[in-house]
mmCIF file with all atom_site columns, C-alpha atoms in Angstrom:
data_model
loop_
_atom_site.group_PDB
_atom_site.id
_atom_site.type_symbol
_atom_site.label_atom_id
_atom_site.label_alt_id
_atom_site.label_comp_id
_atom_site.label_asym_id
_atom_site.label_entity_id
_atom_site.label_seq_id
_atom_site.pdbx_PDB_ins_code
_atom_site.Cartn_x
_atom_site.Cartn_y
_atom_site.Cartn_z
_atom_site.occupancy
_atom_site.B_iso_or_equiv
_atom_site.pdbx_formal_charge
_atom_site.auth_seq_id
_atom_site.auth_comp_id
_atom_site.auth_asym_id
_atom_site.auth_atom_id
_atom_site.pdbx_PDB_model_num
ATOM 1   C CA . UNK D 1 1   ? 55.859 -42.875 54.580 1.00 78.00 ? 1   UNK D CA 1
ATOM 2   C CA . UNK D 1 2   ? 52.990 -45.299 55.106 1.00 81.00 ? 2   UNK D CA 1
ATOM 3   C CA . UNK D 1 3   ? 49.957 -44.331 57.187 1.00 80.00 ? 3   UNK D CA 1
ATOM 4   C CA . UNK D 1 4   ? 47.518 -46.904 58.517 1.00 84.00 ? 4   UNK D CA 1
ATOM 5   C CA . UNK D 1 5   ? 44.025 -45.430 58.290 1.00 86.00 ? 5   UNK D CA 1
ATOM 6   C CA . UNK D 1 6   ? 42.189 -48.533 59.469 1.00 89.00 ? 6   UNK D CA 1
ATOM 7   C CA . UNK D 1 7   ? 39.672 -48.426 62.278 1.00 91.00 ? 7   UNK D CA 1
ATOM 8   C CA . UNK D 1 8   ? 40.355 -50.803 65.204 1.00 92.00 ? 8   UNK D CA 1
ATOM 9   C CA . UNK D 1 9   ? 37.945 -53.752 65.210 1.00 94.00 ? 9   UNK D CA 1
ATOM 10  C CA . UNK D 1 10  ? 36.043 -53.652 68.522 1.00 94.00 ? 10  UNK D CA 1
ATOM 11  C CA . UNK D 1 11  ? 32.838 -55.239 69.860 1.00 93.00 ? 11  UNK D CA 1
ATOM 12  C CA . UNK D 1 12  ? 31.540 -51.728 70.506 1.00 94.00 ? 12  UNK D CA 1
ATOM 13  C CA . UNK D 1 13  ? 32.266 -50.194 67.104 1.00 95.00 ? 13  UNK D CA 1
ATOM 14  C CA . UNK D 1 14  ? 29.395 -48.775 65.037 1.00 95.00 ? 14  UNK D CA 1
ATOM 15  C CA . UNK D 1 15  ? 28.099 -50.974 62.228 1.00 94.00 ? 15  UNK D CA 1
ATOM 16  C CA . UNK D 1 16  ? 25.599 -50.354 59.452 1.00 92.00 ? 16  UNK D CA 1
ATOM 17  C CA . UNK D 1 17  ? 22.079 -50.902 60.895 1.00 93.00 ? 17  UNK D CA 1
ATOM 18  C CA . UNK D 1 18  ? 21.335 -54.001 58.764 1.00 92.00 ? 18  UNK D CA 1
ATOM 19  C CA . UNK D 1 19  ? 24.790 -55.570 59.286 1.00 93.00 ? 19  UNK D CA 1
ATOM 20  C CA . UNK D 1 20  ? 25.761 -58.013 62.018 1.00 94.00 ? 20  UNK D CA 1
ATOM 21  C CA . UNK D 1 21  ? 27.308 -56.566 65.156 1.00 94.00 ? 21  UNK D CA 1
ATOM 22  C CA . UNK D 1 22  ? 31.014 -57.242 65.608 1.00 96.00 ? 22  UNK D CA 1
ATOM 23  C CA . UNK D 1 23  ? 31.644 -60.202 67.893 1.00 97.00 ? 23  UNK D CA 1
ATOM 24  C CA . UNK D 1 24  ? 35.153 -60.846 69.208 1.00 97.00 ? 24  UNK D CA 1
ATOM 25  C CA . UNK D 1 25  ? 35.428 -64.040 71.238 1.00 97.00 ? 25  UNK D CA 1
ATOM 26  C CA . UNK D 1 26  ? 38.617 -64.915 73.110 1.00 97.00 ? 26  UNK D CA 1
ATOM 27  C CA . UNK D 1 27  ? 39.553 -68.558 72.389 1.00 97.00 ? 27  UNK D CA 1
ATOM 28  C CA . UNK D 1 28  ? 42.689 -69.269 74.431 1.00 96.00 ? 28  UNK D CA 1
ATOM 29  C CA . UNK D 1 29  ? 43.974 -72.833 74.582 1.00 95.00 ? 29  UNK D CA 1
ATOM 30  C CA . UNK D 1 30  ? 46.967 -74.670 75.988 1.00 96.00 ? 30  UNK D CA 1
ATOM 31  C CA . UNK D 1 31  ? 49.939 -75.361 73.769 1.00 95.00 ? 31  UNK D CA 1
ATOM 32  C CA . UNK D 1 32  ? 50.469 -78.979 72.764 1.00 96.00 ? 32  UNK D CA 1
ATOM 33  C CA . UNK D 1 33  ? 53.115 -79.462 75.413 1.00 97.00 ? 33  UNK D CA 1
ATOM 34  C CA . UNK D 1 34  ? 50.989 -77.574 77.985 1.00 96.00 ? 34  UNK D CA 1
ATOM 35  C CA . UNK D 1 35  ? 53.866 -75.157 78.668 1.00 97.00 ? 35  UNK D CA 1
ATOM 36  C CA . UNK D 1 36  ? 51.981 -71.989 77.772 1.00 97.00 ? 36  UNK D CA 1
ATOM 37  C CA . UNK D 1 37  ? 48.647 -70.536 76.701 1.00 97.00 ? 37  UNK D CA 1
ATOM 38  C CA . UNK D 1 38  ? 48.022 -69.728 73.043 1.00 97.00 ? 38  UNK D CA 1
ATOM 39  C CA . UNK D 1 39  ? 45.749 -66.692 72.763 1.00 97.00 ? 39  UNK D CA 1
ATOM 40  C CA . UNK D 1 40  ? 43.570 -66.369 69.678 1.00 97.00 ? 40  UNK D CA 1
ATOM 41  C CA . UNK D 1 41  ? 40.307 -64.542 69.033 1.00 97.00 ? 41  UNK D CA 1
ATOM 42  C CA . UNK D 1 42  ? 37.265 -65.633 67.052 1.00 97.00 ? 42  UNK D CA 1
ATOM 43  C CA . UNK D 1 43  ? 36.088 -62.773 64.829 1.00 96.00 ? 43  UNK D CA 1
ATOM 44  C CA . UNK D 1 44  ? 32.558 -62.410 63.438 1.00 96.00 ? 44  UNK D CA 1
ATOM 45  C CA . UNK D 1 45  ? 31.913 -59.334 61.295 1.00 94.00 ? 45  UNK D CA 1
ATOM 46  C CA . UNK D 1 46  ? 30.073 -58.306 58.158 1.00 91.00 ? 46  UNK D CA 1
ATOM 47  C CA . UNK D 1 47  ? 32.114 -57.396 55.096 1.00 86.00 ? 47  UNK D CA 1
ATOM 48  C CA . UNK D 1 48  ? 30.902 -53.789 55.372 1.00 86.00 ? 48  UNK D CA 1
ATOM 49  C CA . UNK D 1 49  ? 32.455 -53.237 58.823 1.00 91.00 ? 49  UNK D CA 1
ATOM 50  C CA . UNK D 1 50  ? 34.947 -50.558 59.826 1.00 92.00 ? 50  UNK D CA 1
ATOM 51  C CA . UNK D 1 51  ? 37.629 -49.762 57.276 1.00 91.00 ? 51  UNK D CA 1
ATOM 52  C CA . UNK D 1 52  ? 36.598 -51.567 54.126 1.00 89.00 ? 52  UNK D CA 1
ATOM 53  C CA . UNK D 1 53  ? 36.477 -51.329 50.366 1.00 87.00 ? 53  UNK D CA 1
ATOM 54  C CA . UNK D 1 54  ? 33.291 -51.403 48.351 1.00 84.00 ? 54  UNK D CA 1
ATOM 55  C CA . UNK D 1 55  ? 34.158 -53.124 45.108 1.00 81.00 ? 55  UNK D CA 1
ATOM 56  C CA . UNK D 1 56  ? 31.980 -52.190 42.107 1.00 80.00 ? 56  UNK D CA 1
ATOM 57  C CA . UNK D 1 57  ? 30.225 -55.574 42.493 1.00 81.00 ? 57  UNK D CA 1
ATOM 58  C CA . UNK D 1 58  ? 28.771 -54.277 45.782 1.00 80.00 ? 58  UNK D CA 1
ATOM 59  C CA . UNK D 1 59  ? 26.325 -52.206 43.710 1.00 76.00 ? 59  UNK D CA 1
ATOM 60  C CA . UNK D 1 60  ? 26.784 -53.275 40.079 1.00 77.00 ? 60  UNK D CA 1
ATOM 61  C CA . UNK D 1 61  ? 25.898 -56.869 39.213 1.00 81.00 ? 61  UNK D CA 1
ATOM 62  C CA . UNK D 1 62  ? 28.654 -57.381 36.641 1.00 83.00 ? 62  UNK D CA 1
ATOM 63  C CA . UNK D 1 63  ? 31.105 -55.009 38.369 1.00 82.00 ? 63  UNK D CA 1
ATOM 64  C CA . UNK D 1 64  ? 34.571 -56.040 39.468 1.00 84.00 ? 64  UNK D CA 1
ATOM 65  C CA . UNK D 1 65  ? 34.822 -58.024 42.677 1.00 87.00 ? 65  UNK D CA 1
ATOM 66  C CA . UNK D 1 66  ? 37.334 -57.189 45.374 1.00 86.00 ? 66  UNK D CA 1
ATOM 67  C CA . UNK D 1 67  ? 39.854 -59.789 44.195 1.00 89.00 ? 67  UNK D CA 1
ATOM 68  C CA . UNK D 1 68  ? 39.732 -58.240 40.700 1.00 88.00 ? 68  UNK D CA 1
ATOM 69  C CA . UNK D 1 69  ? 40.864 -54.795 41.844 1.00 86.00 ? 69  UNK D CA 1
ATOM 70  C CA . UNK D 1 70  ? 44.553 -54.249 41.107 1.00 87.00 ? 70  UNK D CA 1
ATOM 71  C CA . UNK D 1 71  ? 46.553 -53.674 44.285 1.00 88.00 ? 71  UNK D CA 1
ATOM 72  C CA . UNK D 1 72  ? 48.137 -50.627 42.574 1.00 87.00 ? 72  UNK D CA 1
ATOM 73  C CA . UNK D 1 73  ? 44.739 -48.924 42.752 1.00 85.00 ? 73  UNK D CA 1
ATOM 74  C CA . UNK D 1 74  ? 44.771 -49.163 46.532 1.00 85.00 ? 74  UNK D CA 1
ATOM 75  C CA . UNK D 1 75  ? 48.404 -48.319 47.194 1.00 87.00 ? 75  UNK D CA 1
ATOM 76  C CA . UNK D 1 76  ? 50.175 -45.084 46.392 1.00 90.00 ? 76  UNK D CA 1
ATOM 77  C CA . UNK D 1 77  ? 50.244 -41.375 47.068 1.00 92.00 ? 77  UNK D CA 1
ATOM 78  C CA . UNK D 1 78  ? 47.014 -39.944 48.423 1.00 93.00 ? 78  UNK D CA 1
ATOM 79  C CA . UNK D 1 79  ? 45.733 -36.453 49.080 1.00 95.00 ? 79  UNK D CA 1
ATOM 80  C CA . UNK D 1 80  ? 43.766 -35.893 52.281 1.00 94.00 ? 80  UNK D CA 1
ATOM 81  C CA . UNK D 1 81  ? 41.098 -33.231 51.802 1.00 97.00 ? 81  UNK D CA 1
ATOM 82  C CA . UNK D 1 82  ? 39.915 -31.881 55.113 1.00 97.00 ? 82  UNK D CA 1
ATOM 83  C CA . UNK D 1 83  ? 36.356 -30.601 54.797 1.00 97.00 ? 83  UNK D CA 1
ATOM 84  C CA . UNK D 1 84  ? 34.954 -29.829 58.268 1.00 97.00 ? 84  UNK D CA 1
ATOM 85  C CA . UNK D 1 85  ? 31.541 -28.468 59.225 1.00 97.00 ? 85  UNK D CA 1
ATOM 86  C CA . UNK D 1 86  ? 29.516 -29.720 56.242 1.00 98.00 ? 86  UNK D CA 1
ATOM 87  C CA . UNK D 1 87  ? 26.561 -32.116 56.040 1.00 97.00 ? 87  UNK D CA 1
ATOM 88  C CA . UNK D 1 88  ? 27.622 -33.277 52.585 1.00 97.00 ? 88  UNK D CA 1
ATOM 89  C CA . UNK D 1 89  ? 30.553 -32.762 50.222 1.00 97.00 ? 89  UNK D CA 1
ATOM 90  C CA . UNK D 1 90  ? 29.566 -30.836 47.094 1.00 97.00 ? 90  UNK D CA 1
ATOM 91  C CA . UNK D 1 91  ? 31.540 -30.133 43.931 1.00 96.00 ? 91  UNK D CA 1
ATOM 92  C CA . UNK D 1 92  ? 31.824 -26.509 45.112 1.00 97.00 ? 92  UNK D CA 1
ATOM 93  C CA . UNK D 1 93  ? 33.738 -27.836 48.161 1.00 98.00 ? 93  UNK D CA 1
ATOM 94  C CA . UNK D 1 94  ? 36.123 -29.677 45.815 1.00 97.00 ? 94  UNK D CA 1
ATOM 95  C CA . UNK D 1 95  ? 36.673 -26.826 43.344 1.00 96.00 ? 95  UNK D CA 1
ATOM 96  C CA . UNK D 1 96  ? 38.848 -24.982 45.872 1.00 95.00 ? 96  UNK D CA 1
ATOM 97  C CA . UNK D 1 97  ? 41.479 -27.757 45.835 1.00 97.00 ? 97  UNK D CA 1
ATOM 98  C CA . UNK D 1 98  ? 44.150 -28.246 43.190 1.00 96.00 ? 98  UNK D CA 1
ATOM 99  C CA . UNK D 1 99  ? 43.541 -31.842 42.089 1.00 96.00 ? 99  UNK D CA 1
ATOM 100 C CA . UNK D 1 100 ? 46.003 -31.777 39.203 1.00 95.00 ? 100 UNK D CA 1
ATOM 101 C CA . UNK D 1 101 ? 47.827 -35.105 39.115 1.00 95.00 ? 101 UNK D CA 1
ATOM 102 C CA . UNK D 1 102 ? 45.840 -36.490 42.063 1.00 96.00 ? 102 UNK D CA 1
ATOM 103 C CA . UNK D 1 103 ? 44.755 -40.129 41.734 1.00 93.00 ? 103 UNK D CA 1
ATOM 104 C CA . UNK D 1 104 ? 43.569 -40.964 45.252 1.00 94.00 ? 104 UNK D CA 1
ATOM 105 C CA . UNK D 1 105 ? 41.620 -38.857 47.741 1.00 95.00 ? 105 UNK D CA 1
ATOM 106 C CA . UNK D 1 106 ? 40.705 -39.441 51.371 1.00 94.00 ? 106 UNK D CA 1
ATOM 107 C CA . UNK D 1 107 ? 38.127 -37.128 52.900 1.00 96.00 ? 107 UNK D CA 1
ATOM 108 C CA . UNK D 1 108 ? 38.638 -36.034 56.491 1.00 95.00 ? 108 UNK D CA 1
ATOM 109 C CA . UNK D 1 109 ? 35.292 -34.800 57.799 1.00 96.00 ? 109 UNK D CA 1
ATOM 110 C CA . UNK D 1 110 ? 33.439 -34.518 61.069 1.00 97.00 ? 110 UNK D CA 1
ATOM 111 C CA . UNK D 1 111 ? 32.664 -38.241 60.657 1.00 96.00 ? 111 UNK D CA 1
ATOM 112 C CA . UNK D 1 112 ? 35.982 -39.161 62.271 1.00 93.00 ? 112 UNK D CA 1
ATOM 113 C CA . UNK D 1 113 ? 34.708 -38.199 65.713 1.00 93.00 ? 113 UNK D CA 1
ATOM 114 C CA . UNK D 1 114 ? 31.856 -40.748 65.531 1.00 95.00 ? 114 UNK D CA 1
ATOM 115 C CA . UNK D 1 115 ? 33.912 -43.949 65.455 1.00 93.00 ? 115 UNK D CA 1
ATOM 116 C CA . UNK D 1 116 ? 33.841 -44.075 69.262 1.00 90.00 ? 116 UNK D CA 1
ATOM 117 C CA . UNK D 1 117 ? 30.070 -43.494 69.594 1.00 90.00 ? 117 UNK D CA 1
ATOM 118 C CA . UNK D 1 118 ? 29.348 -47.244 70.039 1.00 86.00 ? 118 UNK D CA 1
ATOM 119 C CA . UNK D 1 119 ? 26.280 -46.789 67.830 1.00 92.00 ? 119 UNK D CA 1
ATOM 120 C CA . UNK D 1 120 ? 25.653 -45.991 64.197 1.00 95.00 ? 120 UNK D CA 1
ATOM 121 C CA . UNK D 1 121 ? 25.639 -42.262 63.398 1.00 96.00 ? 121 UNK D CA 1
ATOM 122 C CA . UNK D 1 122 ? 22.895 -41.613 60.805 1.00 96.00 ? 122 UNK D CA 1
ATOM 123 C CA . UNK D 1 123 ? 23.853 -37.999 60.047 1.00 96.00 ? 123 UNK D CA 1
ATOM 124 C CA . UNK D 1 124 ? 27.310 -38.853 58.685 1.00 96.00 ? 124 UNK D CA 1
ATOM 125 C CA . UNK D 1 125 ? 28.897 -36.628 56.020 1.00 97.00 ? 125 UNK D CA 1
ATOM 126 C CA . UNK D 1 126 ? 28.521 -38.073 52.517 1.00 95.00 ? 126 UNK D CA 1
ATOM 127 C CA . UNK D 1 127 ? 29.583 -37.265 48.962 1.00 94.00 ? 127 UNK D CA 1
ATOM 128 C CA . UNK D 1 128 ? 26.921 -35.639 46.775 1.00 93.00 ? 128 UNK D CA 1
ATOM 129 C CA . UNK D 1 129 ? 26.360 -37.332 43.369 1.00 90.00 ? 129 UNK D CA 1
ATOM 130 C CA . UNK D 1 130 ? 27.500 -34.196 41.520 1.00 92.00 ? 130 UNK D CA 1
ATOM 131 C CA . UNK D 1 131 ? 30.732 -34.228 43.549 1.00 94.00 ? 131 UNK D CA 1
ATOM 132 C CA . UNK D 1 132 ? 31.264 -37.890 42.614 1.00 90.00 ? 132 UNK D CA 1
ATOM 133 C CA . UNK D 1 133 ? 30.782 -36.919 38.968 1.00 88.00 ? 133 UNK D CA 1
ATOM 134 C CA . UNK D 1 134 ? 33.307 -34.087 39.466 1.00 93.00 ? 134 UNK D CA 1
ATOM 135 C CA . UNK D 1 135 ? 35.870 -36.669 40.679 1.00 92.00 ? 135 UNK D CA 1
ATOM 136 C CA . UNK D 1 136 ? 35.060 -39.170 37.911 1.00 87.00 ? 136 UNK D CA 1
ATOM 137 C CA . UNK D 1 137 ? 35.640 -36.425 35.310 1.00 88.00 ? 137 UNK D CA 1
ATOM 138 C CA . UNK D 1 138 ? 39.117 -35.888 36.818 1.00 91.00 ? 138 UNK D CA 1
ATOM 139 C CA . UNK D 1 139 ? 40.008 -39.595 36.619 1.00 88.00 ? 139 UNK D CA 1
ATOM 140 C CA . UNK D 1 140 ? 40.383 -40.004 40.382 1.00 91.00 ? 140 UNK D CA 1
ATOM 141 C CA . UNK D 1 141 ? 40.867 -43.761 40.875 1.00 87.00 ? 141 UNK D CA 1
ATOM 142 C CA . UNK D 1 142 ? 40.158 -44.052 44.613 1.00 89.00 ? 142 UNK D CA 1
ATOM 143 C CA . UNK D 1 143 ? 37.954 -42.091 46.988 1.00 91.00 ? 143 UNK D CA 1
ATOM 144 C CA . UNK D 1 144 ? 37.822 -42.743 50.706 1.00 91.00 ? 144 UNK D CA 1
ATOM 145 C CA . UNK D 1 145 ? 35.664 -41.219 53.390 1.00 93.00 ? 145 UNK D CA 1
ATOM 146 C CA . UNK D 1 146 ? 35.892 -41.504 57.147 1.00 94.00 ? 146 UNK D CA 1
ATOM 147 C CA . UNK D 1 147 ? 32.697 -43.454 57.824 1.00 94.00 ? 147 UNK D CA 1
ATOM 148 C CA . UNK D 1 148 ? 30.748 -46.499 56.663 1.00 93.00 ? 148 UNK D CA 1
ATOM 149 C CA . UNK D 1 149 ? 29.339 -45.152 53.398 1.00 90.00 ? 149 UNK D CA 1
ATOM 150 C CA . UNK D 1 150 ? 30.010 -42.540 50.772 1.00 89.00 ? 150 UNK D CA 1
ATOM 151 C CA . UNK D 1 151 ? 26.257 -42.246 50.023 1.00 89.00 ? 151 UNK D CA 1
ATOM 152 C CA . UNK D 1 152 ? 23.680 -40.442 52.133 1.00 90.00 ? 152 UNK D CA 1
ATOM 153 C CA . UNK D 1 153 ? 22.083 -42.617 54.823 1.00 92.00 ? 153 UNK D CA 1
ATOM 154 C CA . UNK D 1 154 ? 18.866 -44.265 53.606 1.00 88.00 ? 154 UNK D CA 1
ATOM 155 C CA . UNK D 1 155 ? 19.613 -43.361 50.001 1.00 80.00 ? 155 UNK D CA 1
ATOM 156 C CA . UNK D 1 156 ? 17.113 -45.197 47.806 1.00 75.00 ? 156 UNK D CA 1
ATOM 157 C CA . UNK D 1 157 ? 19.195 -45.560 44.656 1.00 68.00 ? 157 UNK D CA 1
ATOM 158 C CA . UNK D 1 158 ? 22.775 -45.000 45.902 1.00 68.00 ? 158 UNK D CA 1
ATOM 159 C CA . UNK D 1 159 ? 23.634 -42.500 43.146 1.00 65.00 ? 159 UNK D CA 1
ATOM 160 C CA . UNK D 1 160 ? 27.059 -41.576 44.523 1.00 65.00 ? 160 UNK D CA 1
ATOM 161 C CA . UNK D 1 161 ? 28.179 -45.164 44.956 1.00 58.00 ? 161 UNK D CA 1
ATOM 162 C CA . UNK D 1 162 ? 26.919 -46.204 41.499 1.00 54.00 ? 162 UNK D CA 1
ATOM 163 C CA . UNK D 1 163 ? 28.748 -43.250 39.932 1.00 56.00 ? 163 UNK D CA 1
ATOM 164 C CA . UNK D 1 164 ? 31.850 -43.983 41.994 1.00 56.00 ? 164 UNK D CA 1
ATOM 165 C CA . UNK D 1 165 ? 31.865 -47.674 41.126 1.00 53.00 ? 165 UNK D CA 1
ATOM 166 C CA . UNK D 1 166 ? 31.552 -46.809 37.461 1.00 47.00 ? 166 UNK D CA 1
ATOM 167 C CA . UNK D 1 167 ? 34.649 -44.651 37.432 1.00 45.00 ? 167 UNK D CA 1
ATOM 168 C CA . UNK D 1 168 ? 36.083 -44.328 40.908 1.00 41.00 ? 168 UNK D CA 1
ATOM 169 C CA . UNK D 1 169 ? 36.737 -46.946 43.562 1.00 41.00 ? 169 UNK D CA 1
ATOM 170 C CA . UNK D 1 170 ? 34.902 -45.951 46.711 1.00 43.00 ? 170 UNK D CA 1
ATOM 171 C CA . UNK D 1 171 ? 36.002 -47.017 50.133 1.00 44.00 ? 171 UNK D CA 1
ATOM 172 C CA . UNK D 1 172 ? 35.070 -46.128 53.632 1.00 43.00 ? 172 UNK D CA 1
ATOM 173 C CA . UNK D 1 173 ? 38.156 -45.203 55.563 1.00 38.00 ? 173 UNK D CA 1
ATOM 174 C CA . UNK D 1 174 ? 38.838 -43.528 58.847 1.00 34.00 ? 174 UNK D CA 1
ATOM 175 C CA . UNK D 1 175 ? 41.327 -40.715 58.632 1.00 32.00 ? 175 UNK D CA 1
ATOM 176 C CA . UNK D 1 176 ? 44.157 -40.934 61.116 1.00 31.00 ? 176 UNK D CA 1
ATOM 177 C CA . UNK D 1 177 ? 46.565 -38.609 59.367 1.00 28.00 ? 177 UNK D CA 1
#
Protein backbone atom coordinates (compact mmCIF):
# COMPACT_ATOMS: atom_id res chain seq x y z
CA UNK A 1 0.00 0.00 0.00
CA UNK A 2 1.27 3.47 -0.86
CA UNK A 3 0.12 6.52 1.09
CA UNK A 4 0.58 10.05 -0.22
CA UNK A 5 1.47 12.28 2.72
CA UNK A 6 2.03 15.43 0.70
CA UNK A 7 0.34 18.70 1.55
CA UNK A 8 -1.71 20.29 -1.26
CA UNK A 9 0.03 23.34 -2.72
CA UNK A 10 -2.30 26.32 -2.23
CA UNK A 11 -1.91 30.12 -2.32
CA UNK A 12 -3.18 30.19 1.26
CA UNK A 13 -0.90 27.54 2.75
CA UNK A 14 1.43 28.48 5.62
CA UNK A 15 5.06 29.10 4.70
CA UNK A 16 8.15 29.71 6.80
CA UNK A 17 8.22 33.43 7.75
CA UNK A 18 11.35 34.23 5.69
CA UNK A 19 10.24 32.20 2.64
CA UNK A 20 8.28 33.49 -0.33
CA UNK A 21 4.52 33.07 -0.24
CA UNK A 22 3.11 30.48 -2.61
CA UNK A 23 1.83 32.04 -5.82
CA UNK A 24 -0.30 29.97 -8.20
CA UNK A 25 -1.16 31.80 -11.41
CA UNK A 26 -3.60 30.33 -13.92
CA UNK A 27 -2.10 30.56 -17.44
CA UNK A 28 -4.73 29.15 -19.81
CA UNK A 29 -4.14 29.45 -23.54
CA UNK A 30 -5.79 28.28 -26.74
CA UNK A 31 -4.59 25.12 -28.40
CA UNK A 32 -2.71 25.56 -31.67
CA UNK A 33 -5.78 24.72 -33.70
CA UNK A 34 -7.96 26.92 -31.43
CA UNK A 35 -10.30 23.97 -30.75
CA UNK A 36 -9.90 23.98 -26.98
CA UNK A 37 -8.31 25.71 -24.01
CA UNK A 38 -5.12 24.32 -22.49
CA UNK A 39 -5.09 24.96 -18.74
CA UNK A 40 -1.74 25.28 -17.00
CA UNK A 41 -0.67 27.01 -13.80
CA UNK A 42 2.45 29.03 -13.05
CA UNK A 43 3.89 27.98 -9.69
CA UNK A 44 6.18 30.13 -7.54
CA UNK A 45 7.31 28.60 -4.24
CA UNK A 46 10.37 28.36 -2.04
CA UNK A 47 12.11 25.00 -1.75
CA UNK A 48 11.11 24.81 1.92
CA UNK A 49 7.36 24.85 1.19
CA UNK A 50 4.77 22.27 2.23
CA UNK A 51 5.89 18.66 2.05
CA UNK A 52 9.60 18.78 1.40
CA UNK A 53 12.90 17.13 2.21
CA UNK A 54 15.77 18.89 3.91
CA UNK A 55 18.91 17.38 2.47
CA UNK A 56 21.99 17.51 4.72
CA UNK A 57 23.32 20.35 2.52
CA UNK A 58 20.48 22.52 3.86
CA UNK A 59 22.46 22.86 7.10
CA UNK A 60 25.87 21.27 6.48
CA UNK A 61 28.09 22.93 3.87
CA UNK A 62 29.62 19.72 2.51
CA UNK A 63 26.51 17.61 3.20
CA UNK A 64 24.71 15.62 0.53
CA UNK A 65 22.42 17.55 -1.78
CA UNK A 66 18.93 16.37 -2.60
CA UNK A 67 19.97 14.72 -5.87
CA UNK A 68 22.61 12.72 -3.96
CA UNK A 69 20.11 11.04 -1.64
CA UNK A 70 19.36 7.49 -2.77
CA UNK A 71 15.70 7.04 -3.65
CA UNK A 72 15.71 3.88 -1.47
CA UNK A 73 16.13 6.13 1.57
CA UNK A 74 12.84 7.85 0.80
CA UNK A 75 10.78 4.85 -0.24
CA UNK A 76 9.86 1.87 1.88
CA UNK A 77 8.04 0.76 4.99
CA UNK A 78 7.46 3.49 7.55
CA UNK A 79 6.18 3.56 11.10
CA UNK A 80 3.81 6.38 12.04
CA UNK A 81 4.27 7.39 15.68
CA UNK A 82 1.29 9.33 16.93
CA UNK A 83 2.34 11.65 19.75
CA UNK A 84 -0.52 14.04 20.57
CA UNK A 85 -0.67 16.77 23.21
CA UNK A 86 3.05 17.58 23.48
CA UNK A 87 4.98 20.79 22.79
CA UNK A 88 8.07 18.82 21.78
CA UNK A 89 9.02 15.18 21.21
CA UNK A 90 11.50 13.92 23.80
CA UNK A 91 13.42 10.65 23.95
CA UNK A 92 11.12 9.62 26.82
CA UNK A 93 8.21 9.87 24.33
CA UNK A 94 10.09 7.55 21.95
CA UNK A 95 11.17 4.97 24.54
CA UNK A 96 7.62 3.63 24.78
CA UNK A 97 7.67 2.46 21.14
CA UNK A 98 9.28 -0.72 19.85
CA UNK A 99 11.62 0.61 17.15
CA UNK A 100 13.34 -2.71 16.48
CA UNK A 101 13.88 -3.04 12.74
CA UNK A 102 12.37 0.40 12.02
CA UNK A 103 14.20 2.47 9.39
CA UNK A 104 11.74 5.29 8.71
CA UNK A 105 9.50 7.22 11.10
CA UNK A 106 6.78 9.78 10.49
CA UNK A 107 5.54 11.73 13.49
CA UNK A 108 1.83 12.49 13.70
CA UNK A 109 1.39 15.37 16.14
CA UNK A 110 -0.99 18.23 16.78
CA UNK A 111 0.83 20.03 13.94
CA UNK A 112 -1.40 18.35 11.37
CA UNK A 113 -4.34 20.57 12.31
CA UNK A 114 -2.41 23.75 11.43
CA UNK A 115 -2.00 23.20 7.68
CA UNK A 116 -5.31 24.98 7.06
CA UNK A 117 -4.54 28.01 9.27
CA UNK A 118 -3.48 30.16 6.26
CA UNK A 119 -0.65 31.54 8.40
CA UNK A 120 2.52 30.17 9.91
CA UNK A 121 2.03 28.47 13.29
CA UNK A 122 5.04 29.35 15.50
CA UNK A 123 4.23 26.91 18.33
CA UNK A 124 4.56 23.78 16.17
CA UNK A 125 5.68 20.50 17.76
CA UNK A 126 9.37 19.79 17.18
CA UNK A 127 11.91 17.06 17.90
CA UNK A 128 14.21 17.70 20.87
CA UNK A 129 17.96 17.27 20.14
CA UNK A 130 18.21 14.38 22.62
CA UNK A 131 15.35 12.63 20.80
CA UNK A 132 17.18 13.12 17.48
CA UNK A 133 20.26 11.56 19.08
CA UNK A 134 18.07 8.67 20.31
CA UNK A 135 16.97 8.04 16.69
CA UNK A 136 20.50 8.40 15.28
CA UNK A 137 21.73 5.78 17.78
CA UNK A 138 19.06 3.39 16.42
CA UNK A 139 20.14 3.92 12.80
CA UNK A 140 16.81 5.42 11.73
CA UNK A 141 17.42 6.60 8.15
CA UNK A 142 14.43 8.93 7.68
CA UNK A 143 12.43 11.08 10.08
CA UNK A 144 9.39 13.06 9.04
CA UNK A 145 7.24 15.46 10.99
CA UNK A 146 3.92 17.03 10.09
CA UNK A 147 5.01 20.66 9.78
CA UNK A 148 7.67 22.85 8.18
CA UNK A 149 10.60 22.08 10.48
CA UNK A 150 11.86 19.43 12.83
CA UNK A 151 13.68 22.07 14.94
CA UNK A 152 12.09 24.46 17.41
CA UNK A 153 10.93 27.75 15.86
CA UNK A 154 13.61 30.45 16.09
CA UNK A 155 16.27 27.92 17.05
CA UNK A 156 19.63 29.68 16.92
CA UNK A 157 21.85 26.71 16.09
CA UNK A 158 19.38 24.12 14.74
CA UNK A 159 20.73 21.29 16.92
CA UNK A 160 18.07 18.75 15.94
CA UNK A 161 18.47 19.33 12.22
CA UNK A 162 22.29 19.22 12.39
CA UNK A 163 22.12 15.95 14.35
CA UNK A 164 19.50 14.58 11.97
CA UNK A 165 21.45 15.53 8.87
CA UNK A 166 24.52 13.86 10.29
CA UNK A 167 22.82 10.52 10.75
CA UNK A 168 19.16 10.75 9.86
CA UNK A 169 17.44 12.33 6.89
CA UNK A 170 14.93 14.86 8.16
CA UNK A 171 11.88 15.85 6.23
CA UNK A 172 8.80 17.84 6.94
CA UNK A 173 5.76 15.81 6.04
CA UNK A 174 2.09 16.09 6.71
CA UNK A 175 0.54 12.93 8.05
CA UNK A 176 -2.53 11.78 6.19
CA UNK A 177 -2.53 8.19 7.36
